[in-house]
Amino acid sequence: MFKYSALLALVTLVPALANAQSQVWGQCGGNGWSGPTTCVSGSTCVKQNDWYSQCLPGSSNPTPTPSTTPTSQPPNPPSSTSSSTITDPTPSGTPTTGNPYTGHEIYLSPYYAAEVDTAAAAISDSSLKAKALKVKEIPTFIWFDIVAKTPDLGTYLKDASEKGKRENKKYIVQIVVYDLPDRDCAAKASNGEFAIANDGENKYKDYIAKLVTEIKKYPDVRVIAVIEPDSLANMITNMNVAKCSGAAEVYKRATIYALKELNKVGVYMYLDAGHAGWLGWQANLAPAAQLYAQIYKDAGSPQFVRGLATNVANYNALRASSPDPVTQGNANYDEIHYIEALAPLLSSQGFPAKFLVDQGRSGVQNIRNEWGDWCNVRNAGFGARPTTNTGSSHIDSIVWIKPGGECDGTSDSSAPRYDSMCGKESAHKPAPEAGQWFQAYFENLVKFANPAL
Ligand code: BGC
């Protein structure tokens, strides 16, 4: 990688010097970041956490206001005079029957588009660059992994609302709610900003309230949310890990709180449910169904809870042509088998769950040494495109949840968030911190995309 970077640096020296500033919404700092540390005019580099600084619109305001619109992204920026924000909406209170994706366009994340633009600018091979640029037209979820990003949701919703009015269309903004206290309890790579020991549960409630405040303002935009990747799945298999058993009650309470609050503002929700190689093992299916059904009931069977999301940030196929040898005889060797095994167990307990399945990085199969490999799996490719044409009545949509190119975890063994899974033979190295842009990884996702880009 070092050699490769040096070569890349030579090849791209001139354009890099001419363009040594990050775009609005682009990264501009953080531990391990070697890209530009200044922002284009009209935006300011704001530290979000030790690992991430971002160019936010505005000259020196530390947090963008919801009324600020991106200056260079997305395409067709809305006119600043056309705001018709409704401040005290009454969402209908009744969810649509059927698939919430139906009849809606999906809003493209300006944040991801800026990451992809910057990435494409650093690619000299013109065919690869053209393919890379296509990725920004494919909808991916927007992760709210720190409370400081919550005002951005208002910016996106406002933009989606105005686009919808201009184009006479209805938009969906797809988000991931991801900030539980003691987050990522069985791993280290994505440990979060809140600690249970430091009032984390209340801080989480405040984080949810901030999301709700933004969502309330734009009732004409539909929000679809994936709730807390990995958290409840850890409650099934990782209770032997002290941080997980210690967090269990808070995870459950906080999840129920999030479901209730987001239900009030009409957010269609899918709880994260691990993947086939995690909860899809026979011994885990019934306990998993019981936990999800219980959480759903304890939250008052919120009408906008639509179901579960599987394979988030993982690499499994929806329908594998043959079982990957690493699946070791598990009858549920891909996501469709897992979903079909889990769905009846949920329904029989009163949770008639529908599913979303992440296929963003599932284009290439049989690339892992063990099914449990989850960190920056080498030679992965972008996968099936988002579609509601899923071939299964259980599945609302194939989606891209993990933004391909953002890292799963650092390979720097001296970093506090180093997880040994990211140092394994199957993991692409050297890798930056979780969530940071990983250029070499992105380029491979583009190269190995299946279907091709
Ligand atoms: C990281 C988050 C990031 C998300 C999406 C997670 O692994 O911890 O910071 O937002 O991936 O890339």
Coordinates of N, CA and C and ligand atoms in Angstrom, one line a residue, residues 143 145 149 178 183 189-190 402-403 406-408 417 434-435, ligand 1:
W143 N -25.3 7.3 7.4 CA -25.1 6.9 8.8 C -25.0 8.1 9.8
D145 N -23.7 8.4 13.0 CA -22.8 7.6 13.9 C -22.3 8.5 15.0
K149 N -23.5 14.9 13.8 CA -24.0 14.9 12.4 C -25.5 15.1 12.3
Y178 N -27.2 5.0 14.7 CA -26.1 4.2 15.2 C -25.3 5.0 16.2
R183 N -21.3 1.3 22.3 CA -21.6 0.7 21.0 C -20.5 -0.4 20.6
A189 N -13.7 -2.0 16.7 CA -13.4 -1.1 15.6 C -14.4 0.1 15.5
S190 N -15.7 -0.1 16.0 CA -16.7 1.0 15.9 C -17.2 1.4 17.2
K402 N -24.2 -0.2 4.0 CA -22.8 0.3 4.3 C -22.3 1.1 3.0
P403 N -21.9 2.3 3.2 CA -21.4 3.1 2.0 C -20.0 2.5 1.6
E406 N -16.2 3.3 2.6 CA -15.9 3.7 4.0 C -15.4 2.4 4.8
C407 N -14.4 2.6 5.6 CA -13.7 1.5 6.2 C -14.5 0.8 7.3
D408 N -14.2 -0.5 7.6 CA -14.8 -1.2 8.7 C -14.0 -1.1 10.0
R417 N -8.9 1.7 18.9 CA -10.0 1.0 18.3 C -9.6 -0.2 17.4
A434 N -12.5 3.1 11.2 CA -13.9 2.8 10.8 C -14.6 4.1 10.4
G435 N -15.2 4.0 9.2 CA -16.0 5.1 8.7 C -15.2 6.1 7.9
Ligands
BGC1 C1 -18.4 3.1 11.5 C2 -19.2 4.4 11.3 C3 -19.5 4.6 9.9 C4 -20.2 3.4 9.3 C5 -20.5 3.5 7.9 C6 -19.1 2.0 10.8 O1 -18.3 0.8 10.8 O2 -18.1 2.9 12.8 O3 -18.4 5.5 11.8 O4 -20.4 5.7 9.8 O5 -19.4 2.2 9.5 O6 -19.4 3.6 7.1

